[in-house]
Each structure stands twice: as C-alpha cells, then as structure tokens.
Tab-separated table of C-alpha atoms in Angstrom:
chain	number	residue	atom	x	y	z
A	1	MET	CA	6.510	-18.783	-3.662
A	2	ALA	CA	4.187	-21.716	-4.157
A	3	LYS	CA	3.033	-23.338	-0.951
A	4	GLU	CA	4.370	-26.778	-0.136
A	5	VAL	CA	1.786	-29.513	-0.556
A	6	ASP	CA	1.321	-31.939	2.315
A	7	ALA	CA	-1.335	-34.218	0.830
A	8	PHE	CA	-4.068	-34.693	-1.751
A	9	ILE	CA	-7.283	-36.102	-0.354
A	10	LYS	CA	-9.829	-37.578	-2.736
A	11	LEU	CA	-13.287	-37.776	-1.274
A	12	GLN	CA	-16.790	-38.253	-2.570
A	13	VAL	CA	-19.400	-36.649	-0.352
A	14	LYS	CA	-22.977	-35.500	-0.715
A	15	GLY	CA	-23.452	-32.000	-2.069
A	16	GLY	CA	-24.574	-29.426	0.507
A	17	GLN	CA	-24.243	-31.940	3.323
A	18	ALA	CA	-20.555	-32.065	4.301
A	19	ASN	CA	-20.174	-32.202	8.061
A	20	PRO	CA	-17.371	-33.076	10.455
A	21	SER	CA	-18.381	-36.746	10.722
A	22	PRO	CA	-16.573	-39.438	8.668
A	23	PRO	CA	-15.034	-39.333	6.155
A	24	VAL	CA	-14.536	-35.553	6.127
A	25	GLY	CA	-13.690	-35.380	9.835
A	26	PRO	CA	-11.024	-38.095	10.032
A	27	ALA	CA	-9.512	-37.386	6.581
A	28	LEU	CA	-9.077	-33.646	7.119
A	29	GLY	CA	-8.671	-33.722	10.894
A	30	ALA	CA	-5.632	-35.975	10.585
A	31	LYS	CA	-3.995	-33.261	8.480
A	32	GLY	CA	-4.797	-30.507	10.964
A	33	VAL	CA	-7.169	-28.734	8.572
A	34	ASN	CA	-10.026	-26.649	9.964
A	35	ILE	CA	-12.836	-29.045	9.089
A	36	MET	CA	-15.643	-26.602	9.731
A	37	GLU	CA	-14.187	-24.152	7.269
A	38	PHE	CA	-13.997	-26.813	4.577
A	39	CYS	CA	-17.622	-27.834	5.238
A	40	LYS	CA	-18.894	-24.251	5.048
A	41	ARG	CA	-17.198	-23.631	1.722
A	42	PHE	CA	-18.001	-27.027	0.176
A	43	ASN	CA	-21.671	-26.794	1.163
A	44	ALA	CA	-21.949	-23.262	-0.216
A	45	LYS	CA	-20.466	-24.376	-3.543
A	46	THR	CA	-22.669	-27.466	-3.902
A	47	GLN	CA	-26.093	-26.275	-2.804
A	48	GLU	CA	-27.546	-26.977	-6.235
A	49	GLN	CA	-26.457	-30.618	-6.031
A	50	GLN	CA	-27.882	-31.281	-2.589
A	51	GLY	CA	-27.647	-34.957	-1.654
A	52	LYS	CA	-25.771	-36.004	-4.800
A	53	VAL	CA	-22.426	-37.747	-4.176
A	54	LEU	CA	-19.741	-35.493	-5.675
A	55	PRO	CA	-16.010	-36.087	-6.045
A	56	VAL	CA	-13.826	-33.457	-4.431
A	57	VAL	CA	-10.039	-33.292	-4.486
A	58	ILE	CA	-8.594	-31.406	-1.537
A	59	THR	CA	-5.027	-30.135	-1.591
A	60	VAL	CA	-3.674	-29.701	1.919
A	61	PHE	CA	-0.588	-27.519	2.303
A	62	LYS	CA	2.126	-27.816	4.930
A	63	ASP	CA	0.788	-24.708	6.699
A	64	LYS	CA	-2.570	-26.537	7.123
A	65	SER	CA	-4.348	-24.291	4.625
A	66	PHE	CA	-6.237	-26.029	1.839
A	67	GLU	CA	-7.816	-25.668	-1.574
A	68	PHE	CA	-10.316	-27.936	-3.262
A	69	ILE	CA	-11.793	-28.697	-6.651
A	70	ILE	CA	-15.256	-30.194	-7.059
A	71	LYS	CA	-15.496	-32.545	-10.019
A	72	THR	CA	-18.460	-33.940	-11.860
A	73	PRO	CA	-19.348	-37.559	-10.980
A	74	PRO	CA	-17.392	-40.323	-12.791
A	75	ALA	CA	-18.746	-41.428	-16.186
A	76	ALA	CA	-19.870	-44.766	-14.709
A	77	VAL	CA	-21.994	-42.977	-12.096
A	78	GLN	CA	-23.558	-40.788	-14.777
A	79	LEU	CA	-24.213	-43.846	-16.963
A	80	LEU	CA	-26.096	-45.568	-14.147
A	81	GLU	CA	-28.156	-42.430	-13.693
A	82	ALA	CA	-28.804	-42.164	-17.435
A	83	ALA	CA	-29.936	-45.790	-17.611
A	84	LYS	CA	-31.998	-45.287	-14.449
A	85	LEU	CA	-30.464	-48.470	-13.084
A	86	LYS	CA	-29.600	-49.189	-9.523
A	87	LYS	CA	-27.032	-51.891	-10.100
A	88	GLY	CA	-25.254	-52.995	-13.270
A	89	SER	CA	-24.896	-56.499	-14.549
A	90	SER	CA	-22.552	-58.736	-12.623
A	91	ILE	CA	-21.717	-60.682	-15.796
A	92	PRO	CA	-21.363	-57.779	-18.235
A	93	ASN	CA	-21.011	-59.724	-21.476
A	94	ARG	CA	-23.871	-62.128	-20.871
A	95	ASP	CA	-26.500	-60.058	-19.074
A	96	LYS	CA	-27.483	-56.817	-20.654
A	97	VAL	CA	-29.175	-54.945	-17.869
A	98	GLY	CA	-30.061	-51.607	-19.351
A	99	THR	CA	-29.672	-49.200	-22.206
A	100	VAL	CA	-28.341	-45.727	-22.843
A	101	THR	CA	-28.510	-43.664	-26.015
A	102	TRP	CA	-25.629	-42.172	-27.979
A	103	ASP	CA	-26.964	-38.736	-27.039
A	104	GLN	CA	-26.567	-39.642	-23.382
A	105	VAL	CA	-23.085	-41.030	-24.040
A	106	LYS	CA	-22.197	-37.776	-25.825
A	107	ALA	CA	-23.473	-35.623	-22.957
A	108	ILE	CA	-21.415	-37.617	-20.436
A	109	ALA	CA	-18.343	-37.558	-22.715
A	110	GLU	CA	-18.613	-33.771	-23.014
A	111	ASP	CA	-18.917	-33.437	-19.269
A	112	LYS	CA	-15.923	-35.691	-18.577
A	113	MET	CA	-13.681	-34.434	-21.422
A	114	PRO	CA	-11.364	-32.573	-19.013
A	115	ASP	CA	-10.752	-35.777	-17.026
A	116	LEU	CA	-10.576	-38.219	-19.937
A	117	ASN	CA	-7.369	-38.631	-21.797
A	118	ALA	CA	-9.032	-37.623	-25.074
A	119	PHE	CA	-8.661	-34.654	-27.398
A	120	LYS	CA	-11.660	-35.355	-29.592
A	121	ILE	CA	-15.248	-35.804	-28.491
A	122	GLU	CA	-15.427	-38.954	-30.620
A	123	SER	CA	-12.589	-40.591	-28.662
A	124	ALA	CA	-14.184	-39.540	-25.383
A	125	MET	CA	-17.517	-41.031	-26.490
A	126	LYS	CA	-15.798	-44.305	-27.364
A	127	MET	CA	-14.293	-44.453	-23.879
A	128	VAL	CA	-17.640	-43.743	-22.215
A	129	ALA	CA	-19.365	-46.328	-24.441
A	130	GLY	CA	-16.683	-48.847	-23.442
A	131	THR	CA	-17.368	-48.166	-19.770
A	132	ALA	CA	-21.115	-48.585	-20.443
A	133	ARG	CA	-20.582	-51.987	-22.075
A	134	SER	CA	-18.362	-53.215	-19.279
A	135	MET	CA	-21.173	-52.366	-16.854
A	136	GLY	CA	-23.684	-54.406	-18.827
A	137	LEU	CA	-25.307	-51.456	-20.555
A	138	VAL	CA	-26.198	-51.510	-24.252
A	139	VAL	CA	-25.619	-48.324	-26.194
A	140	ASN	CA	-28.674	-48.057	-28.427
A	141	GLY	CA	-28.444	-47.163	-32.084
A	142	THR	CA	-25.599	-46.335	-34.437
A	143	PRO	CA	-22.650	-44.222	-33.360
A	144	PRO	CA	-23.058	-40.722	-34.826
A	145	TRP	CA	-19.808	-41.019	-36.810
A	146	GLU	CA	-21.204	-44.086	-38.606
A	147	ALA	CA	-24.628	-42.637	-39.230
B	1	MET	CA	-25.279	-41.209	14.256
B	2	ALA	CA	-23.331	-44.439	13.819
B	3	TRP	CA	-20.958	-44.331	10.880
B	4	TYR	CA	-19.490	-47.517	9.477
B	5	GLU	CA	-16.525	-47.796	7.143
B	6	PHE	CA	-16.099	-50.614	4.645
B	7	LEU	CA	-12.739	-51.389	3.111
B	8	VAL	CA	-13.316	-52.196	-0.566
B	9	GLY	CA	-10.610	-53.636	-2.803
B	10	PHE	CA	-11.110	-53.733	-6.573
B	11	HIS	CA	-9.565	-54.881	-9.832
B	12	ALA	CA	-7.750	-51.801	-11.097
B	13	GLU	CA	-9.519	-51.711	-14.464
B	14	LYS	CA	-12.910	-51.792	-12.734
B	15	LYS	CA	-12.237	-48.965	-10.298
B	16	GLU	CA	-14.681	-46.488	-11.819
B	17	ILE	CA	-17.403	-49.089	-12.111
B	18	VAL	CA	-17.009	-50.201	-8.500
B	19	ASN	CA	-17.159	-46.528	-7.546
B	20	ALA	CA	-20.447	-46.094	-9.412
B	21	PHE	CA	-22.008	-49.217	-7.936
B	22	LEU	CA	-21.036	-48.246	-4.395
B	23	ILE	CA	-22.975	-45.022	-4.841
B	24	SER	CA	-25.882	-46.859	-6.427
B	25	ILE	CA	-26.234	-49.212	-3.445
B	26	GLY	CA	-26.358	-46.266	-1.080
B	27	ALA	CA	-22.825	-45.342	0.027
B	28	ASP	CA	-23.013	-42.000	1.826
B	29	ALA	CA	-19.397	-41.107	1.123
B	30	ILE	CA	-16.234	-42.598	-0.316
B	31	LEU	CA	-12.565	-42.002	0.393
B	32	ASP	CA	-10.485	-42.828	-2.676
B	33	ASN	CA	-7.138	-44.260	-1.579
B	34	GLU	CA	-6.064	-45.074	-5.157
B	35	ASP	CA	-5.731	-48.847	-4.670
B	36	HIS	CA	-8.822	-49.270	-2.492
B	37	PHE	CA	-11.927	-47.372	-1.441
B	38	ILE	CA	-13.179	-46.749	2.032
B	39	CYS	CA	-16.913	-46.610	1.676
B	40	TYR	CA	-18.918	-44.871	4.436
B	41	LYS	CA	-22.471	-45.597	5.437
B	42	ASN	CA	-24.462	-43.892	8.127
B	43	ASN	CA	-26.722	-46.160	10.192
B	44	PRO	CA	-26.951	-49.094	7.748
B	45	ASP	CA	-30.182	-51.070	8.258
B	46	ASN	CA	-28.382	-54.353	7.992
B	47	LEU	CA	-24.614	-54.445	8.170
B	48	GLU	CA	-24.128	-57.969	6.871
B	49	GLU	CA	-26.510	-57.392	3.996
B	50	PHE	CA	-24.736	-54.196	2.973
B	51	CYS	CA	-21.407	-56.046	3.108
B	52	GLU	CA	-22.822	-58.766	0.901
B	53	GLN	CA	-24.127	-56.212	-1.576
B	54	ILE	CA	-20.627	-54.748	-1.835
B	55	ARG	CA	-19.045	-58.189	-2.193
B	56	ASP	CA	-21.409	-58.990	-5.080
B	57	LEU	CA	-20.541	-55.904	-7.081
B	58	PRO	CA	-18.688	-56.557	-10.342
B	59	GLY	CA	-15.014	-55.667	-10.009
B	60	VAL	CA	-14.812	-55.936	-6.217
B	61	LYS	CA	-11.867	-57.989	-4.985
B	62	GLY	CA	-11.417	-59.902	-1.738
B	63	ASN	CA	-13.307	-59.772	1.516
B	64	ILE	CA	-15.017	-56.687	2.808
B	65	ASP	CA	-13.816	-55.591	6.226
B	66	TYR	CA	-15.891	-53.130	8.150
B	67	ASN	CA	-15.541	-51.078	11.326
B	68	LEU	CA	-17.681	-48.809	13.410
B	69	CYS	CA	-16.114	-45.350	13.108
B	70	GLU	CA	-14.842	-43.832	16.287
B	71	GLU	CA	-16.855	-40.881	17.574
B	72	LYS	CA	-14.520	-38.081	18.488
B	73	ASN	CA	-13.766	-34.452	17.904
B	74	TRP	CA	-11.952	-34.682	14.566
B	75	ASN	CA	-11.201	-30.981	14.645
B	76	ALA	CA	-9.068	-31.363	17.797
B	77	ASP	CA	-5.728	-31.110	16.000
B	78	TRP	CA	-6.631	-27.805	14.388
B	79	GLU	CA	-8.099	-26.526	17.628
B	80	SER	CA	-4.928	-27.201	19.560
B	81	ASN	CA	-2.833	-25.249	17.077
B	82	TYR	CA	-4.835	-22.331	15.777
B	83	GLU	CA	-3.753	-18.725	16.108
B	84	PRO	CA	-5.769	-16.090	17.951
B	85	ILE	CA	-7.398	-13.566	15.642
B	86	SER	CA	-8.117	-9.848	15.834
B	87	ILE	CA	-11.083	-8.469	13.936
B	88	SER	CA	-10.064	-4.961	12.869
B	89	ASP	CA	-9.668	-3.142	16.197
B	90	ILE	CA	-13.049	-4.401	17.332
B	91	CYS	CA	-12.296	-7.576	19.172
B	92	SER	CA	-9.808	-10.317	19.699
B	93	ILE	CA	-10.821	-13.966	19.649
B	94	ARG	CA	-8.588	-16.430	21.395
B	95	ALA	CA	-8.541	-19.810	23.094
B	96	GLU	CA	-8.012	-20.217	26.821
B	97	PHE	CA	-4.426	-21.332	26.174
B	98	HIS	CA	-3.518	-18.115	24.319
B	99	PRO	CA	-2.182	-15.165	26.329
B	100	LYS	CA	-4.638	-12.316	26.973
B	101	ASN	CA	-4.573	-9.539	24.386
B	102	LEU	CA	-4.161	-6.428	26.532
B	103	LEU	CA	-4.840	-4.036	23.646
B	104	ALA	CA	-8.170	-5.505	22.577
B	105	GLN	CA	-11.368	-3.555	23.298
B	106	ASN	CA	-13.329	-6.782	23.487
B	107	GLU	CA	-12.098	-10.256	23.951
B	108	ILE	CA	-13.967	-13.448	23.148
B	109	ILE	CA	-12.687	-16.725	24.516
B	110	ILE	CA	-13.577	-19.812	22.549
B	111	ARG	CA	-13.010	-23.534	22.742
B	112	PRO	CA	-14.186	-24.496	19.264
B	113	GLN	CA	-15.363	-28.041	18.812
B	114	MET	CA	-17.514	-29.436	16.066
B	115	ALA	CA	-19.391	-26.203	15.354
B	116	PHE	CA	-18.792	-23.419	12.870
B	117	GLY	CA	-17.495	-19.954	13.717
B	118	THR	CA	-14.097	-19.120	15.147
B	119	GLY	CA	-13.533	-15.719	13.578
B	120	HIS	CA	-10.978	-17.165	11.177
B	121	HIS	CA	-13.548	-17.530	8.440
B	122	ALA	CA	-14.246	-14.473	6.304
B	123	THR	CA	-17.984	-14.674	6.989
B	124	THR	CA	-17.647	-14.611	10.788
B	125	TYR	CA	-15.092	-11.815	10.477
B	126	MET	CA	-17.444	-9.632	8.421
B	127	MET	CA	-20.448	-10.424	10.615
B	128	ILE	CA	-18.571	-9.068	13.652
B	129	GLU	CA	-17.412	-6.013	11.697
B	130	MET	CA	-20.991	-5.322	10.612
B	131	MET	CA	-22.334	-5.917	14.144
B	132	ASN	CA	-19.862	-3.348	15.391
B	133	GLN	CA	-21.334	-0.749	13.032
B	134	ILE	CA	-24.836	-0.950	14.451
B	135	GLU	CA	-26.104	-0.303	17.955
B	136	LEU	CA	-26.545	-3.554	19.862
B	137	PHE	CA	-26.791	-2.005	23.337
B	138	GLY	CA	-30.195	-2.797	24.868
B	139	LYS	CA	-31.384	-4.654	21.731
B	140	GLU	CA	-33.181	-7.971	21.398
B	141	VAL	CA	-31.029	-10.125	19.146
B	142	LEU	CA	-31.508	-13.449	17.380
B	143	ASP	CA	-28.493	-15.462	16.177
B	144	TYR	CA	-30.010	-17.740	13.529
B	145	GLY	CA	-27.731	-20.770	12.948
B	146	CYS	CA	-25.504	-19.877	15.874
B	147	GLY	CA	-22.742	-22.528	15.388
B	148	THR	CA	-20.147	-21.837	18.090
B	149	GLY	CA	-22.358	-19.022	19.412
B	150	ILE	CA	-19.570	-16.540	18.759
B	151	LEU	CA	-21.899	-13.879	17.324
B	152	ALA	CA	-24.347	-14.275	20.193
B	153	VAL	CA	-21.425	-13.926	22.618
B	154	PHE	CA	-20.259	-10.770	20.845
B	155	ALA	CA	-23.804	-9.359	21.037
B	156	GLY	CA	-23.787	-10.202	24.758
B	157	LEU	CA	-20.488	-8.385	25.260
B	158	GLN	CA	-22.011	-5.385	23.469
B	159	LYS	CA	-24.704	-5.390	26.169
B	160	ALA	CA	-27.620	-6.486	24.038
B	161	LYS	CA	-30.718	-6.726	26.230
B	162	CYS	CA	-31.287	-10.376	25.371
B	163	VAL	CA	-29.860	-12.782	22.841
B	164	THR	CA	-31.366	-16.005	21.517
B	165	GLY	CA	-29.243	-18.398	19.497
B	166	VAL	CA	-30.827	-21.230	17.508
B	167	ASP	CA	-29.180	-24.064	15.613
B	168	ILE	CA	-30.364	-27.419	14.283
B	169	GLU	CA	-27.148	-29.183	15.361
B	170	VAL	CA	-26.785	-30.499	18.919
B	171	PRO	CA	-22.975	-29.891	19.027
B	172	ALA	CA	-23.608	-26.246	18.121
B	173	ILE	CA	-25.920	-25.712	21.083
B	174	GLU	CA	-23.457	-27.438	23.428
B	175	ASN	CA	-20.539	-25.385	22.118
B	176	SER	CA	-22.526	-22.128	22.267
B	177	THR	CA	-23.514	-22.784	25.866
B	178	LEU	CA	-19.890	-23.474	26.752
B	179	HIS	CA	-18.837	-20.190	25.132
B	180	ARG	CA	-21.444	-18.270	27.094
B	181	GLU	CA	-19.878	-19.661	30.270
B	182	LEU	CA	-16.268	-19.084	29.180
B	183	ASN	CA	-17.127	-15.431	28.544
B	184	ASN	CA	-18.995	-15.001	31.839
B	185	LEU	CA	-22.264	-14.018	30.218
B	186	ASP	CA	-25.587	-14.252	32.011
B	187	PRO	CA	-27.635	-17.341	31.040
B	188	ASN	CA	-30.781	-15.341	31.827
B	189	SER	CA	-30.088	-12.927	29.013
B	190	ILE	CA	-28.422	-15.281	26.520
B	191	LYS	CA	-30.126	-18.542	25.677
B	192	PHE	CA	-29.496	-21.211	23.050
B	193	LEU	CA	-32.250	-23.375	21.596
B	194	LEU	CA	-32.088	-26.468	19.417
B	195	GLY	CA	-34.053	-25.995	16.183
B	196	GLY	CA	-34.835	-23.565	13.409
B	197	LEU	CA	-36.996	-20.462	13.342
B	198	ASP	CA	-39.939	-22.553	14.531
B	199	VAL	CA	-38.541	-22.772	18.079
B	200	ILE	CA	-38.766	-19.018	18.648
B	201	ALA	CA	-42.526	-19.159	18.001
B	202	ASN	CA	-43.910	-15.637	17.821
B	203	GLU	CA	-41.002	-13.815	19.421
B	204	LYS	CA	-39.827	-10.627	17.679
B	205	PHE	CA	-36.307	-9.269	17.553
B	206	GLU	CA	-34.733	-5.936	16.725
B	207	VAL	CA	-31.647	-7.491	15.178
B	208	ILE	CA	-31.251	-10.854	13.436
B	209	LEU	CA	-27.836	-12.324	12.685
B	210	ALA	CA	-27.768	-15.068	10.047
B	211	ASN	CA	-24.429	-16.495	8.978
B	212	ILE	CA	-25.795	-19.561	7.234
B	213	ASN	CA	-25.874	-20.275	3.503
B	214	ARG	CA	-27.691	-19.136	0.401
B	215	LYS	CA	-30.125	-22.044	0.347
B	216	VAL	CA	-31.392	-21.565	3.894
B	217	LEU	CA	-31.447	-17.787	3.502
B	218	LEU	CA	-33.548	-18.061	0.333
B	219	GLN	CA	-35.926	-20.550	1.916
B	220	THR	CA	-36.500	-18.726	5.182
B	221	LYS	CA	-36.863	-15.088	4.127
B	222	ASP	CA	-40.505	-14.948	5.235
B	223	GLY	CA	-39.699	-16.503	8.617
B	224	ILE	CA	-36.857	-14.039	9.142
B	225	LYS	CA	-39.087	-11.111	8.202
B	226	GLN	CA	-41.771	-12.331	10.568
B	227	ALA	CA	-39.282	-12.608	13.451
B	228	LEU	CA	-38.081	-9.025	12.946
B	229	HIS	CA	-39.705	-5.912	14.360
B	230	PRO	CA	-40.698	-3.345	11.719
B	231	ASN	CA	-37.509	-1.507	10.719
B	232	GLY	CA	-35.469	-4.251	12.385
B	233	LEU	CA	-31.982	-4.990	11.133
B	234	LEU	CA	-30.770	-8.168	9.479
B	235	ILE	CA	-27.076	-8.991	9.083
B	236	MET	CA	-26.437	-11.980	6.863
B	237	SER	CA	-23.445	-13.831	5.470
B	238	GLY	CA	-22.484	-17.264	4.192
B	239	ILE	CA	-23.124	-16.101	0.643
B	240	LEU	CA	-20.589	-16.484	-2.127
B	241	GLU	CA	-20.046	-13.593	-4.518
B	242	GLU	CA	-21.455	-15.637	-7.415
B	243	ASP	CA	-24.822	-15.854	-5.598
B	244	GLU	CA	-25.165	-12.126	-4.957
B	245	SER	CA	-27.810	-11.203	-7.533
B	246	LEU	CA	-30.014	-14.186	-6.670
B	247	LEU	CA	-30.017	-13.314	-3.005
B	248	VAL	CA	-30.334	-9.548	-3.412
B	249	ASN	CA	-33.268	-9.938	-5.824
B	250	HIS	CA	-34.983	-12.278	-3.406
B	251	TYR	CA	-34.584	-10.058	-0.346
B	252	SER	CA	-35.138	-6.645	-1.963
B	253	SER	CA	-38.919	-7.029	-1.934
B	254	ASP	CA	-38.996	-7.036	1.870
B	255	PHE	CA	-35.758	-5.377	2.933
B	256	HIS	CA	-33.758	-2.230	2.145
B	257	LEU	CA	-30.104	-2.980	1.496
B	258	ILE	CA	-28.015	-0.685	3.671
B	259	GLU	CA	-24.496	-2.023	3.272
B	260	LYS	CA	-22.509	-4.794	1.658
B	261	LYS	CA	-19.056	-6.088	2.581
B	262	LYS	CA	-16.788	-8.466	0.720
B	263	LYS	CA	-13.861	-10.519	1.964
B	264	GLU	CA	-12.199	-13.169	-0.183
B	265	ASP	CA	-15.138	-14.437	-2.262
B	266	TRP	CA	-17.684	-14.155	0.542
B	267	LEU	CA	-20.290	-11.419	1.049
B	268	CYS	CA	-21.990	-9.926	4.074
B	269	PHE	CA	-25.148	-7.755	3.907
B	270	LEU	CA	-26.854	-5.365	6.284
B	271	TRP	CA	-30.588	-4.995	5.610
B	272	ARG	CA	-33.417	-3.054	7.197
B	273	ALA	CA	-36.894	-4.611	7.107
B	274	LYS	CA	-39.488	-2.660	5.114
B	275	ASN	CA	-42.653	-1.827	7.028
C-alpha cells in the first residue's frame, strides 16, 4: 500500500553543502525527519554541483520516512547564468540589461521541458524567451522556426 | 554561524524571476511556501543593505521582514522518537531511554545530536558489519569523518588498542566525546580531534574507517594511504552505487579490493593498502 504523505517541502539549497542549519534543519526537523540522513543523501547526489543552489522537493510520509527529487534550477536562474548577469532590469520593458542567444534559450528549454507545460520544444522555447524578456534580457537573433 | 531569514512576498506572475534574483544577490537557501519565499542568508555583511537589495528586486511585493534564526538542535524531534537498531547479530544501538537489549553481544548507547551516524543509515550499518569481519583487537584505528563517533565507539568496544576520530565539524567532536562517555570508554585510548587528515600529522594506523562521501574520498586518497601502515586496512562507505566505477578505478592503483557490500543504493568497500 502506498505510504500516506504528510507534507511536501520545497527547498533550494546549495549542492553538496546541505547541513542541519536553516532551512533544512527547521523545515525537516518540524516534520520529525532524520535531518542527518537527508543531508548525507542529498550531498552524495549533488557533489558535482557543489555550491550551486538547487531546487529539491522532499516528500515526507506520515511514518517520518522521506523521498526527494532534485530538480534543475528554474529557467530564470539559468537565464541569468547564461547572460552572465547578476541582477536583471528593474524596468524590464525600458532597460535592456543583457542578452542571451536562441541556442541558450533552446538549451534551457530542453532542460526544463519536464517542468514546463509544453509538448513541443518550440513552445517551451517561447516560454523561456518570454521569461527572458520579462527579466530585461534581449534574445539575440531570429527564432530558429523563422530562420 | 548566524543565519537570518527574510520573508519575501512577490507578484504571482513574477515568482520565478524573484527566485532567480534572490539567488543572484547571494541567497544561501530558499524555502518555497508557494505564496511567499523565505530566503536564508548566513552571516550577511550588512543586514539592512541585503533587505534593501531584496526590496528593489523586480516582482517583490511589500516590506521585507527578517529574523535571526534560532540556534537549536533541529533533529530533536526525530531523536526523541527513533527506534533502537540491531546490526545483524553484531551489535545493538539504542538511546539511553530505550530498554537494554539483553540478547545483544555489543551494545552502543547514543544520544545523537547534529552529527551523522546512528546506525539507521545503510552506510553506518555496513561499516559496522565490515568492521566485525576484521580483527580490531589491539589495533590502531582512525575514524576519518567520525560524525557521532559511533564507529570509533564500536572499535573501542572491540578492544582496539587506540582509536582516533577526526571531523571538521565542531558538533561532531562534541557528540563523539559524549558517546565515548556514555559507553564508558577510556579517553586515554579514544580521542577525537577537530580537523581533517592534517591533524593526525605523521601518525600511522592499521585500520582506517571512512564513512564520508565520494568527493572527499577521491580527493584524499593519498592522505589516507599515507596514514595507513603497509598492508593496513581501509573500510569506506558513503558511496552511491552509481559512483562505484569512478571510486574503484581511483583506489585500485594503491589498494587491493577485498570485499564489497551493498545495501539500498549505498556501497561499502574493504581495501588493503598495497606495499
């Protein structure tokens, strides 16, 4: 029989560096989960992404056992990395603060396909490009489907 | 370590963007509560300035409240409820509040706090099984990354001649020391030191226990080899099955693989140092 779920906890913590301090400690401790066991497993799974903030969704069951899934960073985070920008424009439509290429948009769209509500890569790319524009990023060049 | 939490509201359609900007301005961690974020920052240089940076981010809504996070043992709830565990017929691990296991050959008493290793985790379980297969009596043992000190305590109960535990985390050394006392072991023969392999200087051991992780194990192979007597034994765990070939290839140049165990998706290896 499937185990009864107590809670879903959505955290973003640095790869390879989870420890029992906040937010891992309070979020999991409040649910009676063995924090050290989570840290050991999370750190082992994310050693390659040391120091990078990664989203993790933890399912806590009524018997205090848990499972977790590590996701790739949100498209907006990847766009900032691609544009090598620290902070986006605060007035997105007036100040264009950086650029990304359609190749970069495609790579991010491919990575986020499972999380985006899109069946085709083209639709996913349009969503990612939309996010880029709303952050003040210009997508350079012509979309591949218009080229 | 002073952790601060910042309550960040946002316009729903800008959630992902606010998320990205929080990371870009240096958030150490984020708790996603659907309609707001709690952003965590360790030792911010300037609290007010960080608050202002958050307030200025596009998509952020309202004022930014912040608090200093309470320092406490977050694992306390689990610790007050956990079940004692028996490792094969080798030993029983229990808290002081559990009744004594009269059938157990060895009994370890623990009061786990913010350190790793209670016997419930597959890696600790296999480490103790593997330790039971080798002779520890009269041996000089190093517990590298000792966590709760549970492996060092087990080595002490097996009458190792001397045991040194090292760990880079202060809570681990405190918890290990407490466990030495709870199990009535002699502080002259079991010591715990804060640090990595550097703190043992040129000491040599006959057995090294290393329940750490792949990254540290890959990085410190030479240090481990140097701390082992020729033909010394190395028991290691903390390695996921998917990392097996990487680790085995790396260690095979200096060590003979004697045995491998698997539990869940974790592995444990017993190696003998090549001369």
